[in-house]
XYZ file of C-alpha atoms in Angstrom:
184
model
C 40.995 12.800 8.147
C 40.000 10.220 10.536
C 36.423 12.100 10.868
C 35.996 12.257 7.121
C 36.262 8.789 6.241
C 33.993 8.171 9.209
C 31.604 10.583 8.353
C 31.612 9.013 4.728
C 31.202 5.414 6.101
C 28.137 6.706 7.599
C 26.468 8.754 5.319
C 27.078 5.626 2.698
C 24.760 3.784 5.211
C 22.158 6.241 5.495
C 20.828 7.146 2.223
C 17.066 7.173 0.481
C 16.751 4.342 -1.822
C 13.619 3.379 -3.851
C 12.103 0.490 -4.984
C 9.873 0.367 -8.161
C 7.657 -2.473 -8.759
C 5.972 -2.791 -11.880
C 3.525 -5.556 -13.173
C 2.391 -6.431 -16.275
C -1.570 -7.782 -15.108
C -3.631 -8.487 -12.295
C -2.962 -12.070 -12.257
C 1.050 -11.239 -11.975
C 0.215 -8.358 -9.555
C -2.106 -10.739 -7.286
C 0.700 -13.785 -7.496
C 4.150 -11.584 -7.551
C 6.497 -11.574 -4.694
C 6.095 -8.222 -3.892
C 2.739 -7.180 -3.546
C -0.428 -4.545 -2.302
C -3.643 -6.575 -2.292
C -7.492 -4.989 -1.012
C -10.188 -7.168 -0.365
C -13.748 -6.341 -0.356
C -17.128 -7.868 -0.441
C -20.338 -6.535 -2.518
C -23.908 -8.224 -1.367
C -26.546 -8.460 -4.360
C -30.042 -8.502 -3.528
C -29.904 -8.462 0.170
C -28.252 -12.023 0.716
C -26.016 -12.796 -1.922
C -22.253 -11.782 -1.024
C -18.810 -11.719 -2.650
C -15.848 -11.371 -2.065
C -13.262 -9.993 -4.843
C -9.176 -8.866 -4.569
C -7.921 -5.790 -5.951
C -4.383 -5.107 -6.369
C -1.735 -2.370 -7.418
C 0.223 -3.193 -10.391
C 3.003 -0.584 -9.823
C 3.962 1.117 -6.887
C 6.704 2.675 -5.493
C 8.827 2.211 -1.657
C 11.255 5.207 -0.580
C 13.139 4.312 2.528
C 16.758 4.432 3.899
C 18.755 1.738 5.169
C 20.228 2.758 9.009
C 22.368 -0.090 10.129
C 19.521 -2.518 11.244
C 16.476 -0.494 10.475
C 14.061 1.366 7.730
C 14.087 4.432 8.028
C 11.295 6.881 6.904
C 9.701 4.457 4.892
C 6.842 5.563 2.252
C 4.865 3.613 -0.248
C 3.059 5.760 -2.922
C 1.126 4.882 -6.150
C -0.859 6.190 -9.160
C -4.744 5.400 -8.473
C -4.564 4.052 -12.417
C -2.375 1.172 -11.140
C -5.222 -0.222 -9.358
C -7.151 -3.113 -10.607
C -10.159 -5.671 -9.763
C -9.649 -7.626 -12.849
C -13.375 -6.263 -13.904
C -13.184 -3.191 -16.146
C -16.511 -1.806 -14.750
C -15.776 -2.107 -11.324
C -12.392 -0.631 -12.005
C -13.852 2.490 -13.775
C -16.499 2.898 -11.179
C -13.525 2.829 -8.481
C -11.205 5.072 -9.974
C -13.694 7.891 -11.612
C -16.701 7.653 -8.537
C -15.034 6.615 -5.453
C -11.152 7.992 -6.105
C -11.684 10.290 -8.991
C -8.231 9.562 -10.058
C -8.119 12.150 -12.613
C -8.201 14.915 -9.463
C -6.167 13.120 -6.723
C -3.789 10.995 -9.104
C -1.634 9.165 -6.400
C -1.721 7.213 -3.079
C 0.662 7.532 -0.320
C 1.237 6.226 2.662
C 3.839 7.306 5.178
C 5.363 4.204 7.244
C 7.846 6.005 8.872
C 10.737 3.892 11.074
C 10.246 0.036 10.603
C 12.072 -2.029 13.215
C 12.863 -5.774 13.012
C 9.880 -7.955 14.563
C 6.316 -7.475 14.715
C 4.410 -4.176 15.513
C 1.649 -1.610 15.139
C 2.566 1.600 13.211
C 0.477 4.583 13.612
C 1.088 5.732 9.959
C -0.574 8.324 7.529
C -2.126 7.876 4.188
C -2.911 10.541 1.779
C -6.282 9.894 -0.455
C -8.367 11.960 -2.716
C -6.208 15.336 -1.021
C -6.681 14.345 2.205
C -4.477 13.090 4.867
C -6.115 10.548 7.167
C -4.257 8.677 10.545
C -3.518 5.032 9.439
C -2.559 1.893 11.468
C -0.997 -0.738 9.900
C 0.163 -3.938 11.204
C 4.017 -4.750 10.314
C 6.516 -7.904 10.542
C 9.926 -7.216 9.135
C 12.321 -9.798 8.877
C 15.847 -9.991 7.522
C 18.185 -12.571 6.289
C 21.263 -11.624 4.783
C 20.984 -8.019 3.323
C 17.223 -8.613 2.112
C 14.611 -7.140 4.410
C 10.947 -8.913 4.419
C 8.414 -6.894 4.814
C 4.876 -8.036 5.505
C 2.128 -5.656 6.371
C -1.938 -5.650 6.836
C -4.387 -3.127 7.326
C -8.139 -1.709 6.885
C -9.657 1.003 5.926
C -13.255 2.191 5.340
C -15.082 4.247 2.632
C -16.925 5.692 5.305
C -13.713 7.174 7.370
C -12.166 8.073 4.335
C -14.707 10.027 2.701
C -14.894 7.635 -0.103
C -17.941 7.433 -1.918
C -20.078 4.568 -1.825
C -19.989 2.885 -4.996
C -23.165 0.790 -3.833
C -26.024 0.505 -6.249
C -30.238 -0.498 -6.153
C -29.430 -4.075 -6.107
C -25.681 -4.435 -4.996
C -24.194 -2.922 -1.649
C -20.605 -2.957 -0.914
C -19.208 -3.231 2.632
C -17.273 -0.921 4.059
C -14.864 -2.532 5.113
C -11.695 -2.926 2.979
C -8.856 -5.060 3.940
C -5.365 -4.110 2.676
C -2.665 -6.848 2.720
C 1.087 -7.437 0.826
C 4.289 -7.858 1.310
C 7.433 -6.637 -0.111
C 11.237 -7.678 -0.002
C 13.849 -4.860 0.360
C 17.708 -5.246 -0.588
């Protein structure tokens, strides 16, 4: 009996939550507590540049709670929840560079997230394609509420994006991914 009631205790610890967070625009998206923000920068004619913020308006976080810890941690999203606040860019980005219609969702695969500050060689899944992924992590935790902060970059290049560059305007590379979500 004794082994039972343990064996419930435990399994009442371990078990796969999920967190759904759902915004109504990009301004609430970019300002909300909980948050996935990508930064770019486009150059017009040679020496003008930009910078703009995209963000994802709904995503999802599967994890488990072990004691101290997040366990196999995953954050996935329909390519449709993105947005750049410009409806041009945004159709360019989801129908050129994502085709969104043909690889609907975004995931990417945290795994075990520890208390403090590290480097997590994760995986993301884009377009059908699994890529290696390192993302920058603090988790903190007061109370029951876990804070998680994360940062990361990717490039269109490595990823097989397309370039959504045109004659007169070139975009970088580079994009910088950045957010930060609270887990209870």
């Amino acid at each position: 009996m004794k082994f039972l009631i343990s064996l419930l205790l435990i399994l009442s610890n371990v078990c796969a939550k999920e967190v759904a967070i759902d915004y109504e625009s990009y301004k609430d998206a970019l300002n909300g507590a909980n948050k996935i923000v990508f930064d770019m920068e486009s150059t017009k004619a040679g020496f003008i540049t930009t910078g703009f913020s995209g963000v994802v308006k709904s995503f999802k976080l599967n994890y488990e709670i072990d004691q101290e810890n997040i366990k196999d941690a995953k954050v996935y999203f329909f390519v449709a929840n993105l947005d750049t606040d410009i409806d041009a860019r945004n159709e360019k980005m989801l129908n050129l560079c994502l085709e969104a219609e043909k690889y609907p969702v975004i995931m990417v695969e945290l795994g075990n997230l520890e208390i403090g500050k590290s480097e997590k060689d994760s995986e993301i899944q884009i377009r059908g394609q699994k890529y290696p992924l390192k993302v920058n992590v603090e988790v903190g935790k007061i109370d029951d509420v876990f804070k998680v902060k994360f940062n990361s970059k990717i490039s269109l290049k490595g990823f097989n994006i397309p370039d959504p560059s045109i004659f007169i305007a070139s975009v970088r590379d580079l994009i910088e991914i950045h957010g930060e979500v609270e887990i209870k």
